[in-house]
Structure formats: C-alpha cells, structure tokens
C-alpha atoms as an extended CHARMM CRD file, in Angstrom:
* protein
*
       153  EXT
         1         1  UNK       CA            -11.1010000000      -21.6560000000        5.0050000000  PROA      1               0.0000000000
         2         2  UNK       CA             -7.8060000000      -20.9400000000        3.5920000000  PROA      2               0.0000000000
         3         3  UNK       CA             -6.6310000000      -16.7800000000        3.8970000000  PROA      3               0.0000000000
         4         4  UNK       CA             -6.8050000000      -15.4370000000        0.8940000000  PROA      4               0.0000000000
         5         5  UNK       CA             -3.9400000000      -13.4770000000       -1.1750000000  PROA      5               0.0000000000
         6         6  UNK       CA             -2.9660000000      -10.1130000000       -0.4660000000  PROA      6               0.0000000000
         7         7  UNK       CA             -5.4920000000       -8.7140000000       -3.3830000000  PROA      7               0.0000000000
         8         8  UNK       CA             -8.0580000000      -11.0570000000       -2.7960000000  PROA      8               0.0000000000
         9         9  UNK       CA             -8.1570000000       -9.8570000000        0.6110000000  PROA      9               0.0000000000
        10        10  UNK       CA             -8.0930000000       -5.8940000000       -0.1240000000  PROA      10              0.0000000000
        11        11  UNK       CA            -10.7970000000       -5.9360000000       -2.4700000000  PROA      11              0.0000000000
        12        12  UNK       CA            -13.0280000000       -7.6780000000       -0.0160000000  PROA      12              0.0000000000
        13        13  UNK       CA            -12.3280000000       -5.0280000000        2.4610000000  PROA      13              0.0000000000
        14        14  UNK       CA            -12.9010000000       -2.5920000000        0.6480000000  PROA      14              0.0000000000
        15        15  UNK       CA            -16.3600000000       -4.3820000000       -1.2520000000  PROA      15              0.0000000000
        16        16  UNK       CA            -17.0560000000       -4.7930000000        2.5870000000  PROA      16              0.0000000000
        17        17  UNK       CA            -17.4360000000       -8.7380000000        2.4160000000  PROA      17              0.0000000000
        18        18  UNK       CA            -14.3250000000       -9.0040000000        4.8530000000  PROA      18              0.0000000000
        19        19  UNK       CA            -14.6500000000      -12.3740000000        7.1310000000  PROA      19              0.0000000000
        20        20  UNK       CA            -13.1540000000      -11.8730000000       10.6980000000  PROA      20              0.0000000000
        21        21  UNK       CA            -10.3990000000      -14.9550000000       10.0980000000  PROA      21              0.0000000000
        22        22  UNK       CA             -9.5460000000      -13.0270000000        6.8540000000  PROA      22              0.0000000000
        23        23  UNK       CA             -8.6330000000      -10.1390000000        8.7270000000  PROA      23              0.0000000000
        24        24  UNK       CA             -7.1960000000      -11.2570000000       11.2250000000  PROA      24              0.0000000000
        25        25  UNK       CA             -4.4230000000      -13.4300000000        8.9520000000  PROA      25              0.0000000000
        26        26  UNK       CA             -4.1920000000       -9.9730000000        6.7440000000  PROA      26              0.0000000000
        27        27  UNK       CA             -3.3840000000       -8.0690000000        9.8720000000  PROA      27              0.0000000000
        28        28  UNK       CA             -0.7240000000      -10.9010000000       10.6080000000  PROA      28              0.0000000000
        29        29  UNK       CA              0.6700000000      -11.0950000000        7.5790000000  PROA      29              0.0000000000
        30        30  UNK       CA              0.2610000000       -7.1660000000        6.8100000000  PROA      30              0.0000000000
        31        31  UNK       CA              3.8310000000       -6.3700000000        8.4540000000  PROA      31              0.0000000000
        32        32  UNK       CA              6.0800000000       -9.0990000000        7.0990000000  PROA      32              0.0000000000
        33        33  UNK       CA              4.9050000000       -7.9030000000        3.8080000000  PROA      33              0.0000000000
        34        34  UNK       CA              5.6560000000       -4.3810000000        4.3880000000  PROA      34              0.0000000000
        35        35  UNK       CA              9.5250000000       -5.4940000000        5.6760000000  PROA      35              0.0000000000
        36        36  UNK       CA              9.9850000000       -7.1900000000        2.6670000000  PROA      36              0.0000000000
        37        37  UNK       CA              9.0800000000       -5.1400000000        0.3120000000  PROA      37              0.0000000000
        38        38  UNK       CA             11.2290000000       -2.6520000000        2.0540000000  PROA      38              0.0000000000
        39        39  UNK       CA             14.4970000000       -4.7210000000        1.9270000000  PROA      39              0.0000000000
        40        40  UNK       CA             13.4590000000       -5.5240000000       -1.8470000000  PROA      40              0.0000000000
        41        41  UNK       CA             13.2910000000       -1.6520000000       -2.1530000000  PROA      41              0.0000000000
        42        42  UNK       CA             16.9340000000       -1.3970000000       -0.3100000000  PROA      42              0.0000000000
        43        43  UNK       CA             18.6630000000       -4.1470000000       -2.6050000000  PROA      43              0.0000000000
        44        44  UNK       CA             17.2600000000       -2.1520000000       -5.7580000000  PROA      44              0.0000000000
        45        45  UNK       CA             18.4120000000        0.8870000000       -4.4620000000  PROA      45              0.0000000000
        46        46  UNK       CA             22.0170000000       -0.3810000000       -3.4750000000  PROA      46              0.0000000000
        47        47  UNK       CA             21.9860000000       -2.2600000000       -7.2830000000  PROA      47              0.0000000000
        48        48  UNK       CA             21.1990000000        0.9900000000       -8.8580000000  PROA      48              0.0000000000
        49        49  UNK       CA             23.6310000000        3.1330000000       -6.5110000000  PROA      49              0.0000000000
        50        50  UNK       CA             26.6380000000        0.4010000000       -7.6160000000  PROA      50              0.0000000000
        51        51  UNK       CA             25.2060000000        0.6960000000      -11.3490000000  PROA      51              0.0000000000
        52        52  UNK       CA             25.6830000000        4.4350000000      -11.6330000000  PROA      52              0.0000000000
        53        53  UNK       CA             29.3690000000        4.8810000000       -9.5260000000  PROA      53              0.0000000000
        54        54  UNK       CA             30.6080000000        2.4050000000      -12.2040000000  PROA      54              0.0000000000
        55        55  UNK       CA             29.2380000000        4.8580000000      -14.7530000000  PROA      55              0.0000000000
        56        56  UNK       CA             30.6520000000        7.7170000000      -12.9620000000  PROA      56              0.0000000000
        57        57  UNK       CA             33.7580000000        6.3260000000      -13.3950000000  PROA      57              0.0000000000
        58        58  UNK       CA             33.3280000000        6.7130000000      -17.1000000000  PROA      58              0.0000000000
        59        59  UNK       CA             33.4330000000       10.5570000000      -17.5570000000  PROA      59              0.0000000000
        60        60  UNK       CA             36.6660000000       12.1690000000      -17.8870000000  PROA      60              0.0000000000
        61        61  UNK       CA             34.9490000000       15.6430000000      -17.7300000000  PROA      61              0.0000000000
        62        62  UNK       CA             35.1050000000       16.8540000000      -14.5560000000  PROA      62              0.0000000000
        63        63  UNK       CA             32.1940000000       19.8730000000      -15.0650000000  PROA      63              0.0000000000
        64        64  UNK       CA             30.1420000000       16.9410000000      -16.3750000000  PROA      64              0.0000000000
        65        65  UNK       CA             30.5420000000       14.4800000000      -13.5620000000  PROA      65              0.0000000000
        66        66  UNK       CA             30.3170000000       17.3540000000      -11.1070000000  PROA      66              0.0000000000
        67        67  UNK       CA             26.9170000000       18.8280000000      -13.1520000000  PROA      67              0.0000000000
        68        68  UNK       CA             25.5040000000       14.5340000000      -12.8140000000  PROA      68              0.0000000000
        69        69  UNK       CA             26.5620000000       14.3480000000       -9.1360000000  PROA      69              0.0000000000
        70        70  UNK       CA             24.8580000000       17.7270000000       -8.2540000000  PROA      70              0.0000000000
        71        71  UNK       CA             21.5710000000       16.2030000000      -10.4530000000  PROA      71              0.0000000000
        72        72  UNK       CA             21.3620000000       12.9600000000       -8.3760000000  PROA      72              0.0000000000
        73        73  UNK       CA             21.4460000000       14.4050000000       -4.6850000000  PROA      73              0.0000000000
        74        74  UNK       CA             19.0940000000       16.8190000000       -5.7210000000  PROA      74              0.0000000000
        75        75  UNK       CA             16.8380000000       13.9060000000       -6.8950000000  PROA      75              0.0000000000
        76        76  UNK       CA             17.9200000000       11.4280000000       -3.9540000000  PROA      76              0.0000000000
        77        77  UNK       CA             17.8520000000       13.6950000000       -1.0800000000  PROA      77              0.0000000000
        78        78  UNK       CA             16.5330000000       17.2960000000       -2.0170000000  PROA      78              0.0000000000
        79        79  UNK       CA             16.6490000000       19.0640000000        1.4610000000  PROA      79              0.0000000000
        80        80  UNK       CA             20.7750000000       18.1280000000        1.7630000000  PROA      80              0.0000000000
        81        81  UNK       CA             21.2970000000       19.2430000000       -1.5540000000  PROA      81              0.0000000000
        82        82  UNK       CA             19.1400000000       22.4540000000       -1.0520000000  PROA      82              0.0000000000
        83        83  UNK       CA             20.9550000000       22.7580000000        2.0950000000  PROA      83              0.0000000000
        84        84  UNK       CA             23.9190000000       22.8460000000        0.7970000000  PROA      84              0.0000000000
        85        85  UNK       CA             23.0520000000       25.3740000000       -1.9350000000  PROA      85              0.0000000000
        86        86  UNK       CA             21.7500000000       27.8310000000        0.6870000000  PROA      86              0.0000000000
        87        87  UNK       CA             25.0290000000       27.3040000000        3.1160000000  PROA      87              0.0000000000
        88        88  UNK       CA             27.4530000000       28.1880000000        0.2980000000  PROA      88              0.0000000000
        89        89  UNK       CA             25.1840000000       31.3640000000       -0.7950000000  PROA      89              0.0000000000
        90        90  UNK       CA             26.4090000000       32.6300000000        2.8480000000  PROA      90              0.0000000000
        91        91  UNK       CA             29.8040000000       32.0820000000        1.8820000000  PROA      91              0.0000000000
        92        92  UNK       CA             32.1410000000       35.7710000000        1.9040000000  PROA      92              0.0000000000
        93        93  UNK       CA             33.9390000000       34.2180000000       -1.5650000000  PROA      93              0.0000000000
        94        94  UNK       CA             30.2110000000       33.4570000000       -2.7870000000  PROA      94              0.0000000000
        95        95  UNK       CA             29.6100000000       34.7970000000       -6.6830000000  PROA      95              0.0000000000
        96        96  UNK       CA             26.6690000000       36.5350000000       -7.5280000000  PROA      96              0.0000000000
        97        97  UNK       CA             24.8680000000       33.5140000000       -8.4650000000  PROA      97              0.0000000000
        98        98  UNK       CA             25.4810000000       31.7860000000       -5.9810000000  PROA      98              0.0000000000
        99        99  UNK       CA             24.1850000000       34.6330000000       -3.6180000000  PROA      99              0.0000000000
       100       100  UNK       CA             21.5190000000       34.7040000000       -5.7300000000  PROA      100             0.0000000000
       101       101  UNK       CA             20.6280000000       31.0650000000       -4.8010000000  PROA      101             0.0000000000
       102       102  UNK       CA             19.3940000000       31.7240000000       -1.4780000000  PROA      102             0.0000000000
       103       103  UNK       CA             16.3120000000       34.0090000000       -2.8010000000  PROA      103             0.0000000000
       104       104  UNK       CA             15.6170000000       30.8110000000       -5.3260000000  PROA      104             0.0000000000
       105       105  UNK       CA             15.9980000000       28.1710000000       -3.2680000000  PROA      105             0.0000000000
       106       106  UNK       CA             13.4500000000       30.0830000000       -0.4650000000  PROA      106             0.0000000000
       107       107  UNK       CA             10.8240000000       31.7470000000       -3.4250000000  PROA      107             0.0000000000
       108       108  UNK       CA             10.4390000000       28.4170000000       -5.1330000000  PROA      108             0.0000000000
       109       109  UNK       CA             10.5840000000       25.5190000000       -2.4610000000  PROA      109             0.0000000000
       110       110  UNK       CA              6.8320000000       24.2920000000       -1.5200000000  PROA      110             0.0000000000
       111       111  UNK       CA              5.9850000000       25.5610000000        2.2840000000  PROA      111             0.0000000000
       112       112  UNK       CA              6.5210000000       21.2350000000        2.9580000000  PROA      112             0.0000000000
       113       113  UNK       CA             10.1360000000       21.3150000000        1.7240000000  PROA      113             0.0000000000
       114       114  UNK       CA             11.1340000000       24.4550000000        3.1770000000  PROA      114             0.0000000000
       115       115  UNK       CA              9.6970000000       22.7310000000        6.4230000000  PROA      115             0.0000000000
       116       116  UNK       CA             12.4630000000       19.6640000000        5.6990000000  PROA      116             0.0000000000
       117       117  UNK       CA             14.7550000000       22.1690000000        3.8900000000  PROA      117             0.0000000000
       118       118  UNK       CA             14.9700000000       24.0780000000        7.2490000000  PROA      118             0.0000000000
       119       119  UNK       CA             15.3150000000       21.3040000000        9.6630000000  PROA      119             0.0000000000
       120       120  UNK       CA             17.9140000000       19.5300000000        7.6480000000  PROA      120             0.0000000000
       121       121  UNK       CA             20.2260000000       23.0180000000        7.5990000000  PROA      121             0.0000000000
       122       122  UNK       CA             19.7980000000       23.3860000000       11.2540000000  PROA      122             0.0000000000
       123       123  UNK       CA             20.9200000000       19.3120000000       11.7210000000  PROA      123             0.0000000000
       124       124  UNK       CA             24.1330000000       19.3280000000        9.3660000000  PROA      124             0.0000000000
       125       125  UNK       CA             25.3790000000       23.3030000000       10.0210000000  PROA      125             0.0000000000
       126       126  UNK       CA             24.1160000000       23.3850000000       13.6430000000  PROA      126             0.0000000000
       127       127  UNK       CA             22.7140000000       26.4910000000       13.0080000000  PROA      127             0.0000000000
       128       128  UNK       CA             19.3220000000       28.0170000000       12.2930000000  PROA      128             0.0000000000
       129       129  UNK       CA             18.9020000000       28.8720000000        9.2470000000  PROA      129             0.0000000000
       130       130  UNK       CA             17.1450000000       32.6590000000       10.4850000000  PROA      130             0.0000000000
       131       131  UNK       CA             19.6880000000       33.0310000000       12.7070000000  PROA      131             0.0000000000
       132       132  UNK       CA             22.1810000000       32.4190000000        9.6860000000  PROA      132             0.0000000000
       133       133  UNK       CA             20.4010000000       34.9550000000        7.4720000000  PROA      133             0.0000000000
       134       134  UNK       CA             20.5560000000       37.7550000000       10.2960000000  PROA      134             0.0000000000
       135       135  UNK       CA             23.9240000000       37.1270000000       10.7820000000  PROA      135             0.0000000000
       136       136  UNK       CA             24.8930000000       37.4960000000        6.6690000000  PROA      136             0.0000000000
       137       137  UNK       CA             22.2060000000       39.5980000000        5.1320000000  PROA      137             0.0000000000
       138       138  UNK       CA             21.0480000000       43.0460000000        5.5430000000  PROA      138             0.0000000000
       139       139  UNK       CA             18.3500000000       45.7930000000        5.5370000000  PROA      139             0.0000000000
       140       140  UNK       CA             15.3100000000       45.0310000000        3.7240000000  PROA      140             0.0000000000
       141       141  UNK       CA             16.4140000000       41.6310000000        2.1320000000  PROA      141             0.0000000000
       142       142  UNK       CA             17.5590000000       40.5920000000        5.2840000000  PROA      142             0.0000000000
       143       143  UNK       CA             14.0630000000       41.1780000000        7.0180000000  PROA      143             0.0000000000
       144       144  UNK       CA             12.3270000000       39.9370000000        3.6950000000  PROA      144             0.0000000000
       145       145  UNK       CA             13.7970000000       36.6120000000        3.9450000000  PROA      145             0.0000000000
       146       146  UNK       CA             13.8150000000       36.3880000000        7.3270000000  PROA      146             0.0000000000
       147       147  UNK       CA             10.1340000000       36.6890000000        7.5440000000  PROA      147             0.0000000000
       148       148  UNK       CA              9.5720000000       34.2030000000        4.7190000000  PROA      148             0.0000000000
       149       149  UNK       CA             10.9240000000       31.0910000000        6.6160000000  PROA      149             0.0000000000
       150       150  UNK       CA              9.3930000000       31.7860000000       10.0010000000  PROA      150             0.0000000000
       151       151  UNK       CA              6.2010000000       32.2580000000        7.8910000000  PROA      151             0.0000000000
       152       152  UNK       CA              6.8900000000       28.4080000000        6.6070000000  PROA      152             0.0000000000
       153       153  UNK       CA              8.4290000000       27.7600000000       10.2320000000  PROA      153             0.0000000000
C-alpha cells in the first residue's frame, strides 16, 4: 500500500478512515515537511528583506524613508517597535507627543501584546517596564498606568 500525499492523508483523518501504516508514514514524514516549509518561509523572507533595502535606497527623502522604516518594524516585529515607542516617551527631551505615546501604546495594545510588549521592554532596556513608569511618571497617571500593566502582567 503506497502512503498517500499529504492531503490525501489529512482528509482521511479527519473522515476517520485513517489506516495505521498511513499514520504512521504521516507522522514520519509530518516533521521534514514542517522544516521545509520553514526554510522556504526563511528564503522568502530574506528575498523580500533584500527586495525592499534596494528600494530603500531609492528615496532621497529622509522623513519618508524614516516614516517606511518606522511602518515595517511595526509590521515585522510589533513588540520592538512598541518598545521602542514607549522607551523614548520616558525620555526628559521627549515632546508632548511623544509623551503622549505611552498612554496609546498601553490603552490600545490587546492584553496578548502588552503581555509580549512588556517582556520584550524588560529584555532590550533591562528594566521593567512598572518599575520604569514609577521612576518617570507621577501622581494619579503614574498609579493609573501602573495598575494597567500589572493588570495585563
């Protein structure tokens, strides 16, 4: 009995006519395809990354190339850039909208990314982030925010 192809084989599990050699080659074959569809994943990703530095390159605008950068690692990696936003809202030479970015960025995150959002701004600042708040904030807003991410914490 030859095993059958990867959809073959998933629609008899789940129609519940799986045979036992059948599963047994899926289960075999189950992490080789997982691996490779990773590393297909990886040389898209590094094809892509290569595609849009060379378009980078292009603009001669520096707000522009600044306004795509901050666009893609808020799209690629969301609790970095959302770090980042909240570290430089502690900042003394901060401007008011910047400031203004920590409230945002801790009213609107889901309580999942605040989870990520918090444990990647302990991991690059080496600092927690309620510790960081005590230390900058005050009164009222200070306690407001405060309890907000140990509520998500």
């Amino acid at each position: 009995m030859d095993p059958p192809n990867d959809f073959e084989a998933l629609t008899k599990a789940f129609s519940g006519k799986w045979h036992s050699e059948h599963l047994e080659s899926f289960r075999k074959r189950t992490p080789k395809f997982f691996l490779e569809d990773e590393r297909l994943f990886e040389r898209w990703d590094d094809h892509h990354i290569a595609c849009l530095t060379k378009e980078f390159l292009r603009f001669k605008d520096l707000d522009t190339l600044m306004s795509l950068k901050e666009t893609l690692q808020c799209l690629c990696n969301p609790q970095a850039y959302f770090s980042k936003v909240l570290n430089n809202a502690f900042k003394d030479d901060a401007d008011e909208n910047t400031k203004e970015a920590l409230t945002r960025v801790i009213m609107t995150r889901s309580n999942v990314d605040m989870k990520e959002i918090i444990e990647e701004f302990d991991k690059q600042y080496k600092v927690p982030l309620t510790q960081k708040i005590e230390d900058v904030a005050l009164g009222n807003y200070k306690d407001f925010l405060v309890s907000l991410i140990r509520r998500v914490a």
